[in-house]
Each structure stands twice: as structure tokens, then as C-alpha cells.
XYZ file of C-alpha atoms in Angstrom:
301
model
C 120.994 80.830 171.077
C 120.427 84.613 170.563
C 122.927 84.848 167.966
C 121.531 81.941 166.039
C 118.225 83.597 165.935
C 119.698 86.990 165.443
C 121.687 85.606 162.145
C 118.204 83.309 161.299
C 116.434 87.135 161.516
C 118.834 88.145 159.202
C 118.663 85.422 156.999
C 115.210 85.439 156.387
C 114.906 89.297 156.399
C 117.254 88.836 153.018
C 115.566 86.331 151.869
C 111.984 88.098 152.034
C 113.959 91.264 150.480
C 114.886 89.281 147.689
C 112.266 88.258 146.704
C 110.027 91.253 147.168
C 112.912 92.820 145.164
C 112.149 89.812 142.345
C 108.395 90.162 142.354
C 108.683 94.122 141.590
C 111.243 93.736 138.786
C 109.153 91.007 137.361
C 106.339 92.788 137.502
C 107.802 96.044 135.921
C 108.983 93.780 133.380
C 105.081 92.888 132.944
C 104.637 96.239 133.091
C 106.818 96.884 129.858
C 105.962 94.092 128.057
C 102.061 95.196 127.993
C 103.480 98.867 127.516
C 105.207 97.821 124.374
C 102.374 95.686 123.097
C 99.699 98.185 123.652
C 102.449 100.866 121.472
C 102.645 98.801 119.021
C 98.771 97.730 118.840
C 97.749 101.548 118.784
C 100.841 102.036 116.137
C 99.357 99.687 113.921
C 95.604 101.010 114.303
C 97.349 104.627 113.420
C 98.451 102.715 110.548
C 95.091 101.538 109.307
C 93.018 104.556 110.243
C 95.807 106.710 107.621
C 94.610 104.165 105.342
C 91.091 104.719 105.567
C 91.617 108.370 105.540
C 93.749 108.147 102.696
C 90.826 105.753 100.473
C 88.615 108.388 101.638
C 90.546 111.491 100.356
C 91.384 110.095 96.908
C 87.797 109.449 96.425
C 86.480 112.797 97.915
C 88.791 115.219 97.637
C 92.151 114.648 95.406
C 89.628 115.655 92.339
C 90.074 119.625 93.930
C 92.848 119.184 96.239
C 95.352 117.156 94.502
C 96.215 113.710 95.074
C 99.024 115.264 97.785
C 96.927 117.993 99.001
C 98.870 120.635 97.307
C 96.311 121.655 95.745
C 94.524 121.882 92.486
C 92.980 123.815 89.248
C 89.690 123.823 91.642
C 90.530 123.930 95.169
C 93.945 125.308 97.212
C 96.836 123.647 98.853
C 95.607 121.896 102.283
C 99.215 119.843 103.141
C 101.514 122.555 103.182
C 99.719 125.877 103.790
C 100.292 127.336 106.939
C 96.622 128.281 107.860
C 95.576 124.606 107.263
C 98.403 123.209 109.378
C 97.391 125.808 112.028
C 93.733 124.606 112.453
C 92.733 122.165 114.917
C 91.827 118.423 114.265
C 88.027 119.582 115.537
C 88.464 122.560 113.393
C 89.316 120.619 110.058
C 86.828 117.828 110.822
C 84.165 120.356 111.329
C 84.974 121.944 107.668
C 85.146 118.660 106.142
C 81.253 117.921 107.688
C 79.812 121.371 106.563
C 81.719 122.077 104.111
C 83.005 126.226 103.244
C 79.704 127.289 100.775
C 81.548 130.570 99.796
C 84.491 129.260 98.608
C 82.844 126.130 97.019
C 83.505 123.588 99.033
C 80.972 120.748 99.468
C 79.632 119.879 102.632
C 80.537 116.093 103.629
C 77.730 115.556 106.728
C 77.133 111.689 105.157
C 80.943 111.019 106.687
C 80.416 109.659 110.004
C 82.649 110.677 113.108
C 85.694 108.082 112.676
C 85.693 108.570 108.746
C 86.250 112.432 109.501
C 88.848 111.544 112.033
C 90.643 109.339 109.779
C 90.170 111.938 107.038
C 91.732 114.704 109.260
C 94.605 112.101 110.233
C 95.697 111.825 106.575
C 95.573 115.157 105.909
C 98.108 115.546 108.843
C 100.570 112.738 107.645
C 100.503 114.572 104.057
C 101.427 117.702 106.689
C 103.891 115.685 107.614
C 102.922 116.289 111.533
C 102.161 112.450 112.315
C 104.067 110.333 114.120
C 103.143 107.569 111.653
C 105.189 108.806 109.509
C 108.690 107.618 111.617
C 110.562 105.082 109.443
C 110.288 101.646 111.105
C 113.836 100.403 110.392
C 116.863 101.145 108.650
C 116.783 102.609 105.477
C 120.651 102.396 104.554
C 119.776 98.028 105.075
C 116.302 98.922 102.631
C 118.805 100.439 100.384
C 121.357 97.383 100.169
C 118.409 94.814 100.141
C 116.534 96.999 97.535
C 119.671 96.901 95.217
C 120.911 93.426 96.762
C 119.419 90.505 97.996
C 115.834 91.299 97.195
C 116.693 92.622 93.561
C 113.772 95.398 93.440
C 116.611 97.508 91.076
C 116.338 94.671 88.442
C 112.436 96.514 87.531
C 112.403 99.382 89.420
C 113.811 102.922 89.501
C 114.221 104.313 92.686
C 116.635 107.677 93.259
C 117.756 107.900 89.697
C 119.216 104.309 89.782
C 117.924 100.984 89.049
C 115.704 99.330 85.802
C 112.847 100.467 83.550
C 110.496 97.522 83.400
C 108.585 98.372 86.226
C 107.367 101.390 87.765
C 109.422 104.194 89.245
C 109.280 103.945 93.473
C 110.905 107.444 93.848
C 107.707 109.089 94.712
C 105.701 106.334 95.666
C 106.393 106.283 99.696
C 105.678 109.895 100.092
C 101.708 110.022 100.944
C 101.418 106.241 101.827
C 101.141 105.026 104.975
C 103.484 102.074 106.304
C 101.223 99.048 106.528
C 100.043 99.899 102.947
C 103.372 100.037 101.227
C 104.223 96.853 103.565
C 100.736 95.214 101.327
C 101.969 96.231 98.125
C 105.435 94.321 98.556
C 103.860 91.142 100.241
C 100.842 90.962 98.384
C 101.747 92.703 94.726
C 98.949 90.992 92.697
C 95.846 92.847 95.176
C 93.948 94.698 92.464
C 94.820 98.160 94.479
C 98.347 97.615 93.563
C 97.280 98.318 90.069
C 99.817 94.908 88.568
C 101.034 95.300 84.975
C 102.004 91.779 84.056
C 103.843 90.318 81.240
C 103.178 89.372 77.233
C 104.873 87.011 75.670
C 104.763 87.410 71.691
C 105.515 84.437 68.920
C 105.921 86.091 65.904
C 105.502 84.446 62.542
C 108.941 84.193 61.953
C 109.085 82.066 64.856
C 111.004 84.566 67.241
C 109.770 84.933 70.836
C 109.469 88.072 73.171
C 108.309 88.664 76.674
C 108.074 91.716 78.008
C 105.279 94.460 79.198
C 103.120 95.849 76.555
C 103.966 99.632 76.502
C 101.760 100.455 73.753
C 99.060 98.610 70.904
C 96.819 100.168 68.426
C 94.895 98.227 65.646
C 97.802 97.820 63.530
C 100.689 97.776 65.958
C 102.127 96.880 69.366
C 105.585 98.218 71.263
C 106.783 95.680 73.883
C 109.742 96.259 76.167
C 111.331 92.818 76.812
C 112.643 92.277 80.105
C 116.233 93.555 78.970
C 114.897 96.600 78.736
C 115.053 97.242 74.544
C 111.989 98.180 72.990
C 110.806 96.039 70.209
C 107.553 98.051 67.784
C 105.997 94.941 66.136
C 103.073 94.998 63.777
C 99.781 92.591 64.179
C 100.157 90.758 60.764
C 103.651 89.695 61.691
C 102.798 88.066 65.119
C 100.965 84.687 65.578
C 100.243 84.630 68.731
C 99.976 86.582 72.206
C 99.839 85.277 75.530
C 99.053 87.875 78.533
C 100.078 87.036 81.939
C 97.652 88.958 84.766
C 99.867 88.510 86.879
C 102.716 91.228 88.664
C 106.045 90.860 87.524
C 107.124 91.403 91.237
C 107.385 88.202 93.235
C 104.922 86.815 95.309
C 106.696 85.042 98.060
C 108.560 88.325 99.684
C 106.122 87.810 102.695
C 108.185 84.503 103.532
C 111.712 84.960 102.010
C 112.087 88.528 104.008
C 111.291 88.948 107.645
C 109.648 91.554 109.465
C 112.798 93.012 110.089
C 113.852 93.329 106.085
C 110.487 94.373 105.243
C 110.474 97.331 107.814
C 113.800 97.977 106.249
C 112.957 98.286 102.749
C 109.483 100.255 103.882
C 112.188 102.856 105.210
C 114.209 102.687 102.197
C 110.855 103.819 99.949
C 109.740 106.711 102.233
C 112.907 107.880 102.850
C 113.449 108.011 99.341
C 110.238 109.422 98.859
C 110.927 112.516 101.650
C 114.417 113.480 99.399
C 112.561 113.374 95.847
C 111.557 116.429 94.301
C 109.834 115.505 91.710
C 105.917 116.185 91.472
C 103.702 113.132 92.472
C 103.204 111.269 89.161
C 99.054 110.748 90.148
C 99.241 114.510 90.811
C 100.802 115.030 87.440
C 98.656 112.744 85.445
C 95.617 114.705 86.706
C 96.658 117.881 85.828
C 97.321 117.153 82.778
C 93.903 115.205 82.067
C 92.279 118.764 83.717
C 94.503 120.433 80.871
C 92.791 118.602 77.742
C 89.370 118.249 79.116
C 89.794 122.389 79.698
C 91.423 123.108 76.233
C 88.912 121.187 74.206
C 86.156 122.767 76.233
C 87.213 125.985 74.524
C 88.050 125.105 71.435
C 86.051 126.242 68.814
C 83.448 124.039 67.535
């Protein structure tokens, strides 16, 4: 009789060991799971507070500072100098509020306290000190989807290799933030994505091209057809032109790729971006508008 209760002691001793044993691992499991979610919740409000930032700086202060930060005709470099990158967040967001009289800096006290912290957190990613900036996939699969499956080469230029008909995507994931780049390949007619869509020409000879308009004057037109050859046409030879508002890009990449390809191809772009040395082709475009506006300022008159 003792031994049977000894062994039934035993038994449920197990038993209750077990299962105190389940309880724990299920709820560090719990544990994890609301871990992970809350990670990937505050990863995503990173995400969309660089984007605010970065709306706010190309508004505000690319004009001076450059449209990377590295400075300007009016203003110095603030993304790689090291006595920017030394100051503290409160330090920055305090200059950005009253502003640096002396050295003709504006004062920006209308920016309430979240603007200013999203400001300072864009100026960081261009700093390249934010986390944010971590590649969410794999960039080698971006690269074989990129030139594969999802056939971005067939338009676009990206490392010295792909087509012409599109915009070049060298530069373009270096001072974008993740969820905006994700937009722009989900959503590629969204005004902000600045769409270039097609023409399609009948000329009077009755010969048809479609293309993107490169150039047109009052006389004259230069269309690149999608094969890439450039075709200089003038008005009194074509009868007719249809224009297409639309992106040449597709529109249904939000359901033919998953999450997983479009992290993928994200990575591709900004790791692309981080290797290219080529100036920032907003950056260059506004220097070179600052350059005419300055030269006919002191040209004789």
C-alpha cells in the first residue's frame, strides 16, 4: 500500500512538473511572440518617422544643405562632418528650433517636438548611424529578381547594367528610407514617385512609335521607343499623339511578389545605393540650377 502511494507521489509529482514545465515554455513563447511584434511595430514606426523627417528636410533644408546633407553653395555638410555626427539628438534638435543667427541659419521654432525629432532622425540615417538603415533581406535574391523574374533591368539601370527607358536606381536607395522605396515599387503611379509614362506617335506616313518623350519644342519631338533607339520626329510629319499618365513600371508587384521578394529587392536598391559613387542626381541637378541662376545674376546687362 505504501509503495503504491509512494509510486502515485511520484507519478503525480511528474505530472505537475510537466506541466509547470509546459506552462513556462508556452508562456516564454508568448513572451517572444509579443517581443517580436512589438520589434517589428517600433521598426516600422522608425520607418515612417525617417519619412517624415525626410519630407521635412527636402522642403526646409536641402535648398542650403543639399538634398544628402553634404552640403551646399549656401550652407555646409551636416551628414558626414564629424562635428555634426558628434552632437547630440537634443543638441541638433535644439539648432534646428533656434536656428545659428551668425552663421545664417534660420531659426525653425514653428516645427513642433516630433517634427524636430523626426528631422534629427533623418539627418542620422543620411549619417548613416540608424539602425533603419539594416537591409531587410537578401540583396544577392534582390539582385537575381531585379535582373530575373521581376524584369526591373528591362527599364532600369542599376550598377552599370540594365536598360535606358527608365530611370537610373543606382543612387536612388541611398537617402530613402525602407517603407518608402517599398511604396514606390508597389504603388509606382503615387504622384511622389514622379511617373514618366508613355507616347505613342502615328505619323503621317502611317508608322507607329511608343516610347517616352525625351524631348519636344514647337517644331520637333525626340522619342525613345521602348527598344531603346531614339527616333527625332518633326510636328508636321506626325498626325497624332496619344500620352499615357501612367508609369511604365507595373502596377500589380504588390500581389505577384511577396513580402519576402519585396524586402529582397528593397536590399538589392540600398545596397546598391551604399557601393555607388556617383553624386546624388537631385543633388546634382540643384547645383547646377544654383550655377545658372548665379552666372546670369552677374552677367552684364
Amino acid at each position: 500500500m505504501r509503495r503504491r502511494e509512494k509510486l502515485l507521489g511520484t507519478l503525480v509529482g511528474r505530472i505537475v512538473a510537466t506541466v509547470a514545465a509546459f506552462l513556462i515554455a508556452a508562456s516564454s513563447y508568448g513572451l517572444g511572440l509579443k517581443e517580436s511584434a512589438l520589434r517589428r511595430a517600433e521598426a516600422k514606426q522608425s520607418e515612417r518617422s525617417i519619412a517624415d523627417g525626410r519630407q521635412v528636410f527636402e522642403n526646409r533644408c536641402a535648398g542650403c544643405h543639399g538634398i544628402d546633407g553634404r552640403g551646399g553653395e549656401r550652407a555646409p555638410d551636416i551628414a558626414t562632418a564629424a562635428k555634426t555626427q558628434r552632437r547630440s539628438d537634443s543638441v541638433l534638435a535644439q539648432i534646428i528650433n533656434n536656428g545659428i543667427p551668425a552663421a545664417g541659419m534660420p531659426a525653425f521654432s514653428t516645427l513642433d517636438s516630433s517634427t524636430s525629432r523626426a528631422l534629427v532622425k533623418y539627418l542620422r540615417f543620411l549619417q548613416g548611424k540608424t539602425g533603419s538603415a539594416a537591409l531587410p533581406g537578401n540583396p544577392q535574391n534582390g539582385k537575381a529578381m531585379f535582373f530575373g523574374r521581376a524584369r526591373c533591368s528591362e527599364c532600369h539601370l542599376a550598377a552599370g547594367a540594365g536598360g535606358f527607358i527608365a530611370s537610373d536606381l543606382s543612387s536612388y536607395g541611398r537617402s530613402r528610407p525602407v517603407e518608402e522605396i517599398r511604396k514606390a515599387i508597389i504603388k509606382p503611379n503615387q504622384p511622389a514617385n514622379g511617373p514618366r509614362g508613355t507616347v505613342t506617335i502615328e505619323t503621317r506616313a502611317g508608322q507607329t512609335l511608343t516610347g517616352v518623350l525625351r524631348n519636344e519644342d514647337n517644331f520637333s519631338l525626340q522619342l525613345q521607343s521602348l527598344d531603346g533607339a531614339f527616333h527625332l520626329l518633326m510636328k508636321s510629319d506626325v498626325a497624332s499623339i496619344k500620352r499615357d499618365s501612367n508609369s511604365l513600371m507595373p502596377a500589380d508587384y504588390g500581389s505577384t511578389l511577396s513580402a519576402g521578394d519585396l524586402n529582397d529587392l528593397v536590399s538589392f536598391l540600398i545596397s546598391v545605393a551604399q557601393h555607388d559613387k556617383s553624386p546624388d542626381p537631385k543633388r546634382t541637378r540643384a547645383q547646377r540650377r544654383r550655377r545658372i541662376k548665379s552666372n546670369k545674376s552677374c552677367s552684364p546687362s
